[in-house]
Coordinates of C-alpha atoms in Angstrom, one line a residue:
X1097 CA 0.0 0.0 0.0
X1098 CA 0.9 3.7 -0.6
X1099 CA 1.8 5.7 2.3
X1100 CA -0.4 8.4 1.4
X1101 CA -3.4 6.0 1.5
X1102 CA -2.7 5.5 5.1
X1103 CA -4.6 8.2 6.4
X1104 CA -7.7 7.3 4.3
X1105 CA -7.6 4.1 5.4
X1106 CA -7.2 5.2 9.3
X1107 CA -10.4 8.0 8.8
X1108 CA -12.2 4.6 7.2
X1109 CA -11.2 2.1 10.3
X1110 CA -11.8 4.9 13.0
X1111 CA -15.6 5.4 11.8
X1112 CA -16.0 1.5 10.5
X1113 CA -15.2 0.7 14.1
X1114 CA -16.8 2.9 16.4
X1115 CA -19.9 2.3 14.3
X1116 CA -19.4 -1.5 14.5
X1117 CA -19.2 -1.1 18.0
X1118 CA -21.9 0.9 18.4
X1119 CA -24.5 -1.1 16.3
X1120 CA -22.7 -5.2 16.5
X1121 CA -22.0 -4.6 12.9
X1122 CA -21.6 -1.7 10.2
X1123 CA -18.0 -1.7 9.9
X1124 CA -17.8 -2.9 5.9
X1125 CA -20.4 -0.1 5.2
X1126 CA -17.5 2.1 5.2
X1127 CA -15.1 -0.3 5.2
X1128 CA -15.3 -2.0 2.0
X1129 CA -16.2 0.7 -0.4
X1130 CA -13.3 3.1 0.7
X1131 CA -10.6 0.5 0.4
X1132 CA -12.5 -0.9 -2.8
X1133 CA -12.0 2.6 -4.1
X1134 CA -8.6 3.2 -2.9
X1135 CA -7.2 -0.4 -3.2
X1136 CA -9.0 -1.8 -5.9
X1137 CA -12.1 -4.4 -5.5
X1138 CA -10.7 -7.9 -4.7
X1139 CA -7.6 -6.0 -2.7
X1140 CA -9.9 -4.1 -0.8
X1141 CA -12.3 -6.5 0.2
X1142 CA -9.6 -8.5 1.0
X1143 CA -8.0 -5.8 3.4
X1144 CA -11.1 -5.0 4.8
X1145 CA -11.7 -8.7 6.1
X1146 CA -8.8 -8.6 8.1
X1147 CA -9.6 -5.3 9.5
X1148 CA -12.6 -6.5 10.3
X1149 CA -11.5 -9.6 12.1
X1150 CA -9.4 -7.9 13.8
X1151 CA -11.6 -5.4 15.2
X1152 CA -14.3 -8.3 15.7
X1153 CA -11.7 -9.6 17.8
X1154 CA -11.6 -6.8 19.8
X1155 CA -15.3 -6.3 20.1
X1156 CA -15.6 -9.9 21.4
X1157 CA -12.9 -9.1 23.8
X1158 CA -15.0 -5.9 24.9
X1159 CA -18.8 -7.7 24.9
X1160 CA -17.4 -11.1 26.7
X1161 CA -20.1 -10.8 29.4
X1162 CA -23.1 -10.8 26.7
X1163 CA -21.9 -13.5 24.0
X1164 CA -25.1 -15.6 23.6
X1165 CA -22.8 -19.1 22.9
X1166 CA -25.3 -21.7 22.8
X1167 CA -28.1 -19.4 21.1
X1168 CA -25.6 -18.1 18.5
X1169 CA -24.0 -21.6 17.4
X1170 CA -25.4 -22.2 14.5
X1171 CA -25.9 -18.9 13.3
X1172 CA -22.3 -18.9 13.7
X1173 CA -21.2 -22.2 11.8
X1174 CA -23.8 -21.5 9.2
X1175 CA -22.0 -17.9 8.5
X1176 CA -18.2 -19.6 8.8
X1177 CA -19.5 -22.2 6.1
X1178 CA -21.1 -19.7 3.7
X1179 CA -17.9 -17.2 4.5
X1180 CA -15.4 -20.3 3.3
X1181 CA -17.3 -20.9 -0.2
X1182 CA -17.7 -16.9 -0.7
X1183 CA -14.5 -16.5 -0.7
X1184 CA -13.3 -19.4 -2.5
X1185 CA -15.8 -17.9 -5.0
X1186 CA -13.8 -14.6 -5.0
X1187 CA -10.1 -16.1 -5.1
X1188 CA -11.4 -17.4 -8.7
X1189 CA -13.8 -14.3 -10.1
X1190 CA -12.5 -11.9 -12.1
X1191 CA -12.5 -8.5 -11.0
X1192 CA -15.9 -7.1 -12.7
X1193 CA -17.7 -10.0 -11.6
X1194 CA -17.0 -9.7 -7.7
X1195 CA -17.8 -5.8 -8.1
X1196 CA -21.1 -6.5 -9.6
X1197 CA -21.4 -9.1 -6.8
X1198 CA -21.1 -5.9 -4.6
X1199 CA -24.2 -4.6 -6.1
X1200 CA -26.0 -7.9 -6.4
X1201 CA -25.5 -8.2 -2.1
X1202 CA -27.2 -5.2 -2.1
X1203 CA -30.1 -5.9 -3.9
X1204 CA -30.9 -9.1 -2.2
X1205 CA -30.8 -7.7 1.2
X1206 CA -33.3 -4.9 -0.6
X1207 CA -35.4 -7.4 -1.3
X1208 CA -35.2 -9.2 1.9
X1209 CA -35.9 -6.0 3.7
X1210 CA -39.6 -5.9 0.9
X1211 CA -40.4 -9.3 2.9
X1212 CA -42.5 -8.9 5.8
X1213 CA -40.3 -11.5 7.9
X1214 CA -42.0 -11.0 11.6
X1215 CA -43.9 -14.9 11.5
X1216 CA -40.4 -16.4 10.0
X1217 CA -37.6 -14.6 11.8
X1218 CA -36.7 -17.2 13.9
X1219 CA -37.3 -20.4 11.1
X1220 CA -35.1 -18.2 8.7
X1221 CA -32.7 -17.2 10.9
X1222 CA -30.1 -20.4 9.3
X1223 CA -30.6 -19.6 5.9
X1224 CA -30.2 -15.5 6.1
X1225 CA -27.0 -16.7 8.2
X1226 CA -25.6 -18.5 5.4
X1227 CA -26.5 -16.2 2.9
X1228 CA -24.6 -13.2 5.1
X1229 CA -21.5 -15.3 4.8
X1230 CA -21.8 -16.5 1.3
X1231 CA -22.6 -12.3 0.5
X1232 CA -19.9 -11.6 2.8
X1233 CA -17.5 -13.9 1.2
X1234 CA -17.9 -13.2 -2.6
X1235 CA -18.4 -9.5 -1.7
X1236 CA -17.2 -8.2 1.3
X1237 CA -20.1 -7.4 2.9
X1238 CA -23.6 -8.7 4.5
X1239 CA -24.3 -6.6 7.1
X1240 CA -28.5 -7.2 6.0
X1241 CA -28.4 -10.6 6.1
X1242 CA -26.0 -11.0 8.9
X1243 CA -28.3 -8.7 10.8
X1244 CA -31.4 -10.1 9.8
X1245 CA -30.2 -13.4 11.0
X1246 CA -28.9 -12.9 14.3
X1247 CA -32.1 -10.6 15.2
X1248 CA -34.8 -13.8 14.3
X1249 CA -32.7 -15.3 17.7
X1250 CA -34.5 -12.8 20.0
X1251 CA -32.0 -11.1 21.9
X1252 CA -31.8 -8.0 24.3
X1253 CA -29.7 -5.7 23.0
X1254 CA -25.8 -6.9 24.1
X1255 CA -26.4 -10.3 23.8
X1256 CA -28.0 -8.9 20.1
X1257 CA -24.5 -7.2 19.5
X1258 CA -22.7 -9.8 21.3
X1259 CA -24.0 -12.1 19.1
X1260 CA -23.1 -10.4 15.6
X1261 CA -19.4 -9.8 16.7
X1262 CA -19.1 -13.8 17.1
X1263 CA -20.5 -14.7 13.6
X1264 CA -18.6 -11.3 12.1
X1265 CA -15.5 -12.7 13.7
X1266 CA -15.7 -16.1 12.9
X1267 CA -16.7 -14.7 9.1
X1268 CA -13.9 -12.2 8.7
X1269 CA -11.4 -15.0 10.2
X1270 CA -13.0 -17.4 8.1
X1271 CA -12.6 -15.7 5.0
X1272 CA -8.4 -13.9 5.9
X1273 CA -7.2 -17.6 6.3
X1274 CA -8.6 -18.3 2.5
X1275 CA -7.6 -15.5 1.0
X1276 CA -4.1 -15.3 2.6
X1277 CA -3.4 -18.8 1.4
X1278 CA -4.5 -17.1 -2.1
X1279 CA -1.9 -14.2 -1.8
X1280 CA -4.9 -11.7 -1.5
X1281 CA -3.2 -10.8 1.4
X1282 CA 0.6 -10.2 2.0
X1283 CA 2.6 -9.2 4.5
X1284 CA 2.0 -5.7 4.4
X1285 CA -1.6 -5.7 4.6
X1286 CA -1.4 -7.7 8.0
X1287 CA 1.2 -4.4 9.2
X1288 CA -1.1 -2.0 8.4
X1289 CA -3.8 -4.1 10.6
X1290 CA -1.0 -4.4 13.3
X1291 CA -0.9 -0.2 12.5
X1292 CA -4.2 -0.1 13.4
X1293 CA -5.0 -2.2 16.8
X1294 CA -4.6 1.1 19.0
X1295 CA -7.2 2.6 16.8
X1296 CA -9.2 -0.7 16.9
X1297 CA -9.2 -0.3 20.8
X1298 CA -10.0 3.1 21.1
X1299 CA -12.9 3.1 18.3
X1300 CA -14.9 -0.4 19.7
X1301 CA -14.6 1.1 23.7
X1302 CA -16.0 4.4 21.9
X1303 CA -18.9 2.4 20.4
X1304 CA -19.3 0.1 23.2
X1305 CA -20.0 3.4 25.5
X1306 CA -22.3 5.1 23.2
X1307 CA -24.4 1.4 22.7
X1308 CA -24.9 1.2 26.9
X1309 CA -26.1 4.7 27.1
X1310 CA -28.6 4.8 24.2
X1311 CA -30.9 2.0 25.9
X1312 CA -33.2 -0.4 23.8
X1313 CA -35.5 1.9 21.6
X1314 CA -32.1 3.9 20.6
X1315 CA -30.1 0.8 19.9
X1316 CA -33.1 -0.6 18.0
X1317 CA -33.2 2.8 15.7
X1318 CA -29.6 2.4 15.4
X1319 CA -29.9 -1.1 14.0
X1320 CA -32.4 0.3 11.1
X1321 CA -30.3 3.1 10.6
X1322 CA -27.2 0.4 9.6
X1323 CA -30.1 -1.4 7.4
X1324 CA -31.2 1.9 6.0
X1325 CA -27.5 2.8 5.3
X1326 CA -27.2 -0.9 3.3
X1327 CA -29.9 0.2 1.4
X1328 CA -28.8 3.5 0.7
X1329 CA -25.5 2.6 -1.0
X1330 CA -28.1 0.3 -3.0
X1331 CA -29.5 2.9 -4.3
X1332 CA -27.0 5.1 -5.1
X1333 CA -25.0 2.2 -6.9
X1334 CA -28.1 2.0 -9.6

């Protein structure tokens, strides 16, 4: 990487993290499309995994007290599984196709969101969990799916982002091991993660702070506002 793309990418992990924090997941809203632009697509998305492992990490350190284990574990596997095959996918797609894979994430999670889901949340919750880590996988992201998933397993609020920062973990982690046996990732990309664990720190405590003082109404306006924001870059992508 360039070391004039360094601050870019610390703006990008400072407000993909505290936002991560904040909501149990977010963090390849930014993410992805700023080191996309910057990086290129497969490089980016590739970076941005790691990142995002890495701060997961940290996030799980952070919510250890509210990590729904036994409600979460198949969630979990189901988004590890989906993660591994996504990303195989990617290691062999050329770059247009995993860029219009981007936009194809998108617009299934648009369409997900059309569904009134309420009677099947908790039924569906495996299959949107392997979806998120198929999406996340091929594309970098599936913060809709992922989300939609984890909230069919009822859970209060921490457990709810405790919950997401397991499966993103186990995703992102998933997902770095395939892609640096790939050469996606180098050693240069895993110092500029190393770079950015004091940031990582600082941003998920931030987030962690703001989530305990907005209580469950604000948390759950939060949680649309990520959705709305997945949507949004829908949009604007047509």
């Amino acid at each position: 990487m360039e070391p004039f793309l360094l601050p870019v990418v610390f703006l990008a992990v400072a407000a993909a993290f505290t936002l991560s924090a904040s909501a149990g997941f977010g963090g390849s809203l930014v993410l992805v499309p700023t080191l996309a632009l910057v990086l290129g697509t497969k490089s980016g998305v590739a970076l941005a995994a790691l990142l995002l492992g890495a701060n997961n990490l940290v996030k799980v350190f952070a919510y250890r007290k509210t990590l729904p284990f036994r409600k979460a574990a198949v969630v979990i596997a189901l988004v590890a599984a989906g993660s591994f095959l996504g990303a195989k996918l990617l290691d062999s797609a050329p770059e247009r196709v995993v860029t219009l894979a981007v936009i194809a994430g998108f617009a299934a999670a648009f369409l997900v969101e059309t569904i009134d889901l309420t009677r099947w949340r908790r039924s569906g919750s495996p299959v949107m969990a392997f979806a998120a880590g198929a999406t996340s996988g091929f594309s970098g992201t599936s913060g809709p799916l992922k989300g939609l998933a984890v909230r069919g397993l009822a859970l209060d609020r921490l457990h709810l982002v405790g919950a997401l920062s397991m499966a993103s973990l186990v995703g992102d982690a998933t997902k770095t091991a395939v892609w640096t046996d790939a050469a996606l990732l180098r050693g240069g990309d895993y110092l500029v993660a190393v770079a950015c664990l004091p940031l990582m720190f600082f941003a998920t405590f931030l987030g962690k702070r703001f989530n305990t003082r907005i209580g469950e109404r604000g948390y759950t306006g939060l949680f649309w506002t990520v959705m709305a924001g997945y949507t949004g870059r829908l949009v604007a992508g047509l």
